[in-house]
């Protein structure tokens, strides 16, 4: 929004300079608010770092805490207690589940969320399905794009579909202990 507003100011400056100042003041306010939002988000992420727990424990704790706070029924099936992930792999799994649950509750108004983490050959598959509203023709916001980037950095793929709720599926190419 800020970028589009600045482009409009550039256009206005040539033929309506009197309209530029109010537009810039509004954009400055948006910028300050956006910075506050980012700081709050970073602070929230730091407050719930998963490093104090194994990834398996951290996911179950996040699911329990989210369920207690929202009343949404969350189930987790996971093979993570049988694996030793690298820090970046564990963090990616955690953030995928976190963002997917947040979207399910906030946008999908889900009452139930099911998280399943399994192995398929040498791939780790993370599935998060909810019974919410779904969203045909959804646009990827910051959270979904960020998930895609994290998954791509690990040589994986992220897919989403809206059918009987919403499903996020990530296939991660994890580094096995014998390959390190």
mmCIF file of C-alpha atoms in Angstrom:
data_model
loop_
_atom_site.group_PDB
_atom_site.id
_atom_site.type_symbol
_atom_site.label_atom_id
_atom_site.label_comp_id
_atom_site.label_asym_id
_atom_site.label_seq_id
_atom_site.Cartn_x
_atom_site.Cartn_y
_atom_site.Cartn_z
ATOM 1 C CA UNK A 1 0.000 0.000 0.000
ATOM 2 C CA UNK A 2 2.816 2.359 0.841
ATOM 3 C CA UNK A 3 4.585 1.649 -2.432
ATOM 4 C CA UNK A 4 1.416 2.282 -4.456
ATOM 5 C CA UNK A 5 0.775 5.471 -2.483
ATOM 6 C CA UNK A 6 4.274 6.758 -3.190
ATOM 7 C CA UNK A 7 3.808 6.034 -6.895
ATOM 8 C CA UNK A 8 0.599 8.096 -6.753
ATOM 9 C CA UNK A 9 2.518 10.954 -5.091
ATOM 10 C CA UNK A 10 5.060 10.934 -7.898
ATOM 11 C CA UNK A 11 2.244 11.227 -10.416
ATOM 12 C CA UNK A 12 0.431 13.931 -8.421
ATOM 13 C CA UNK A 13 3.580 16.030 -7.929
ATOM 14 C CA UNK A 14 3.584 17.051 -11.592
ATOM 15 C CA UNK A 15 -0.018 18.297 -11.886
ATOM 16 C CA UNK A 16 -1.502 18.603 -8.355
ATOM 17 C CA UNK A 17 1.332 19.324 -5.930
ATOM 18 C CA UNK A 18 -1.115 20.544 -3.259
ATOM 19 C CA UNK A 19 -2.463 16.978 -2.952
ATOM 20 C CA UNK A 20 0.957 15.442 -2.359
ATOM 21 C CA UNK A 21 1.510 16.590 1.239
ATOM 22 C CA UNK A 22 -1.713 15.058 2.684
ATOM 23 C CA UNK A 23 -0.978 11.849 0.785
ATOM 24 C CA UNK A 24 2.586 11.710 2.180
ATOM 25 C CA UNK A 25 1.312 12.364 5.714
ATOM 26 C CA UNK A 26 -1.111 9.471 5.380
ATOM 27 C CA UNK A 27 1.643 7.213 4.005
ATOM 28 C CA UNK A 28 3.960 8.182 6.868
ATOM 29 C CA UNK A 29 1.245 7.076 9.307
ATOM 30 C CA UNK A 30 0.808 3.786 7.462
ATOM 31 C CA UNK A 31 4.550 3.253 7.509
ATOM 32 C CA UNK A 32 4.763 3.866 11.277
ATOM 33 C CA UNK A 33 1.829 1.510 11.894
ATOM 34 C CA UNK A 34 3.379 -1.154 9.675
ATOM 35 C CA UNK A 35 6.668 -0.891 11.538
ATOM 36 C CA UNK A 36 4.856 -1.303 14.867
ATOM 37 C CA UNK A 37 3.058 -4.369 13.496
ATOM 38 C CA UNK A 38 6.331 -5.926 12.332
ATOM 39 C CA UNK A 39 7.964 -5.240 15.704
ATOM 40 C CA UNK A 40 5.008 -6.856 17.502
ATOM 41 C CA UNK A 41 5.216 -9.888 15.214
ATOM 42 C CA UNK A 42 8.954 -10.288 15.704
ATOM 43 C CA UNK A 43 8.527 -9.950 19.463
ATOM 44 C CA UNK A 44 5.787 -12.598 19.435
ATOM 45 C CA UNK A 45 7.960 -14.955 17.401
ATOM 46 C CA UNK A 46 10.896 -14.463 19.765
ATOM 47 C CA UNK A 47 8.652 -15.109 22.757
ATOM 48 C CA UNK A 48 7.636 -18.500 21.464
ATOM 49 C CA UNK A 49 10.940 -19.813 20.174
ATOM 50 C CA UNK A 50 10.850 -23.540 19.747
ATOM 51 C CA UNK A 51 14.489 -24.003 20.782
ATOM 52 C CA UNK A 52 13.543 -24.667 24.401
ATOM 53 C CA UNK A 53 11.747 -27.842 23.311
ATOM 54 C CA UNK A 54 12.285 -30.560 20.750
ATOM 55 C CA UNK A 55 10.318 -29.813 17.577
ATOM 56 C CA UNK A 56 7.946 -32.638 18.515
ATOM 57 C CA UNK A 57 7.278 -31.126 21.962
ATOM 58 C CA UNK A 58 7.085 -27.579 20.574
ATOM 59 C CA UNK A 59 4.360 -28.530 18.060
ATOM 60 C CA UNK A 60 2.258 -30.292 20.666
ATOM 61 C CA UNK A 61 2.689 -27.342 23.048
ATOM 62 C CA UNK A 62 1.695 -24.868 20.322
ATOM 63 C CA UNK A 63 -1.367 -26.970 19.445
ATOM 64 C CA UNK A 64 -2.379 -27.268 23.112
ATOM 65 C CA UNK A 65 -1.885 -23.555 23.799
ATOM 66 C CA UNK A 66 -3.780 -22.553 20.639
ATOM 67 C CA UNK A 67 -6.621 -24.937 21.446
ATOM 68 C CA UNK A 68 -6.858 -23.554 24.998
ATOM 69 C CA UNK A 69 -6.839 -19.944 23.775
ATOM 70 C CA UNK A 70 -9.297 -20.341 20.892
ATOM 71 C CA UNK A 71 -11.481 -23.344 21.610
ATOM 72 C CA UNK A 72 -10.583 -24.783 18.196
ATOM 73 C CA UNK A 73 -10.067 -28.557 18.330
ATOM 74 C CA UNK A 74 -6.531 -29.373 17.172
ATOM 75 C CA UNK A 75 -5.132 -32.847 16.629
ATOM 76 C CA UNK A 76 -1.515 -33.620 15.838
ATOM 77 C CA UNK A 77 -0.055 -36.824 14.398
ATOM 78 C CA UNK A 78 3.704 -36.679 14.065
ATOM 79 C CA UNK A 79 6.769 -38.813 13.446
ATOM 80 C CA UNK A 80 9.036 -35.998 14.610
ATOM 81 C CA UNK A 81 9.845 -37.779 17.867
ATOM 82 C CA UNK A 82 11.650 -40.366 15.704
ATOM 83 C CA UNK A 83 13.741 -37.857 13.721
ATOM 84 C CA UNK A 84 16.624 -35.511 14.338
ATOM 85 C CA UNK A 85 16.073 -32.411 12.215
ATOM 86 C CA UNK A 86 18.507 -29.612 11.519
ATOM 87 C CA UNK A 87 17.588 -26.271 13.145
ATOM 88 C CA UNK A 88 16.408 -24.744 9.844
ATOM 89 C CA UNK A 89 14.300 -27.815 9.075
ATOM 90 C CA UNK A 90 12.667 -27.833 12.519
ATOM 91 C CA UNK A 91 12.035 -24.085 12.352
ATOM 92 C CA UNK A 92 10.421 -24.429 8.910
ATOM 93 C CA UNK A 93 8.107 -27.208 10.105
ATOM 94 C CA UNK A 94 7.146 -25.163 13.168
ATOM 95 C CA UNK A 95 6.418 -22.007 11.146
ATOM 96 C CA UNK A 96 4.374 -23.897 8.539
ATOM 97 C CA UNK A 97 2.144 -25.358 11.239
ATOM 98 C CA UNK A 98 1.951 -22.042 13.095
ATOM 99 C CA UNK A 99 1.000 -19.988 10.025
ATOM 100 C CA UNK A 100 -1.454 -22.622 8.791
ATOM 101 C CA UNK A 101 -3.250 -22.779 12.140
ATOM 102 C CA UNK A 102 -3.325 -18.993 12.396
ATOM 103 C CA UNK A 103 -4.855 -18.703 8.913
ATOM 104 C CA UNK A 104 -7.364 -21.476 9.627
ATOM 105 C CA UNK A 105 -8.614 -19.695 12.719
ATOM 106 C CA UNK A 106 -8.358 -16.090 11.544
ATOM 107 C CA UNK A 107 -9.489 -16.370 7.934
ATOM 108 C CA UNK A 108 -11.172 -19.779 7.697
ATOM 109 C CA UNK A 109 -13.081 -19.638 10.985
ATOM 110 C CA UNK A 110 -12.196 -23.295 11.450
ATOM 111 C CA UNK A 111 -13.540 -25.310 14.364
ATOM 112 C CA UNK A 112 -11.139 -28.207 13.820
ATOM 113 C CA UNK A 113 -7.563 -28.408 12.597
ATOM 114 C CA UNK A 114 -5.656 -31.611 11.909
ATOM 115 C CA UNK A 115 -1.854 -31.580 11.657
ATOM 116 C CA UNK A 116 -0.128 -34.634 10.242
ATOM 117 C CA UNK A 117 3.619 -34.963 9.830
ATOM 118 C CA UNK A 118 4.840 -38.121 8.136
ATOM 119 C CA UNK A 119 7.686 -39.571 6.110
ATOM 120 C CA UNK A 120 7.282 -40.483 2.460
ATOM 121 C CA UNK A 121 10.499 -42.101 1.419
ATOM 122 C CA UNK A 122 13.209 -39.564 2.189
ATOM 123 C CA UNK A 123 10.764 -36.625 2.282
ATOM 124 C CA UNK A 124 9.100 -35.122 5.320
ATOM 125 C CA UNK A 125 5.487 -34.225 4.574
ATOM 126 C CA UNK A 126 3.636 -31.639 6.651
ATOM 127 C CA UNK A 127 -0.148 -31.549 6.175
ATOM 128 C CA UNK A 128 -2.398 -29.056 7.918
ATOM 129 C CA UNK A 129 -6.103 -29.394 7.123
ATOM 130 C CA UNK A 130 -8.973 -27.425 8.635
ATOM 131 C CA UNK A 131 -12.750 -27.605 8.377
ATOM 132 C CA UNK A 132 -13.104 -23.863 7.877
ATOM 133 C CA UNK A 133 -14.680 -21.840 5.116
ATOM 134 C CA UNK A 134 -11.874 -22.445 2.647
ATOM 135 C CA UNK A 135 -11.216 -19.756 0.126
ATOM 136 C CA UNK A 136 -11.491 -20.266 -3.589
ATOM 137 C CA UNK A 137 -9.264 -17.942 -5.549
ATOM 138 C CA UNK A 138 -7.226 -16.961 -2.485
ATOM 139 C CA UNK A 139 -4.300 -14.616 -2.834
ATOM 140 C CA UNK A 140 -1.034 -15.434 -1.160
ATOM 141 C CA UNK A 141 -0.242 -12.939 1.535
ATOM 142 C CA UNK A 142 3.020 -12.444 3.382
ATOM 143 C CA UNK A 143 2.571 -15.576 5.507
ATOM 144 C CA UNK A 144 1.975 -17.997 2.631
ATOM 145 C CA UNK A 145 4.748 -16.472 0.520
ATOM 146 C CA UNK A 146 7.114 -16.711 3.475
ATOM 147 C CA UNK A 147 6.205 -20.398 3.939
ATOM 148 C CA UNK A 148 6.901 -21.034 0.244
ATOM 149 C CA UNK A 149 10.299 -19.360 0.520
ATOM 150 C CA UNK A 150 11.257 -21.379 3.599
ATOM 151 C CA UNK A 151 10.203 -24.640 1.956
ATOM 152 C CA UNK A 152 12.013 -23.775 -1.300
ATOM 153 C CA UNK A 153 15.231 -23.093 0.629
ATOM 154 C CA UNK A 154 15.064 -26.708 1.806
ATOM 155 C CA UNK A 155 14.505 -27.970 -1.743
ATOM 156 C CA UNK A 156 10.846 -28.665 -1.134
ATOM 157 C CA UNK A 157 7.420 -27.662 -2.382
ATOM 158 C CA UNK A 158 4.373 -26.096 -0.823
ATOM 159 C CA UNK A 159 0.843 -26.644 -2.087
ATOM 160 C CA UNK A 160 -2.485 -25.318 -0.928
ATOM 161 C CA UNK A 161 -6.007 -26.332 -1.818
ATOM 162 C CA UNK A 162 -9.427 -25.258 -0.759
ATOM 163 C CA UNK A 163 -11.706 -28.300 -0.620
ATOM 164 C CA UNK A 164 -13.879 -29.089 2.417
ATOM 165 C CA UNK A 165 -11.907 -26.455 4.324
ATOM 166 C CA UNK A 166 -8.327 -25.565 3.516
ATOM 167 C CA UNK A 167 -5.219 -27.737 3.267
ATOM 168 C CA UNK A 168 -1.561 -26.786 3.310
ATOM 169 C CA UNK A 169 0.907 -29.476 2.258
ATOM 170 C CA UNK A 170 4.664 -29.082 2.382
ATOM 171 C CA UNK A 171 7.149 -31.654 1.143
ATOM 172 C CA UNK A 172 10.557 -31.019 2.659
ATOM 173 C CA UNK A 173 13.790 -32.548 1.513
ATOM 174 C CA UNK A 174 15.366 -33.136 4.897
ATOM 175 C CA UNK A 175 19.046 -33.810 5.389
ATOM 176 C CA UNK A 176 19.501 -37.244 6.883
ATOM 177 C CA UNK A 177 22.040 -37.865 9.607
ATOM 178 C CA UNK A 178 24.127 -40.198 7.406
ATOM 179 C CA UNK A 179 24.445 -37.427 4.769
ATOM 180 C CA UNK A 180 25.865 -34.747 7.076
#
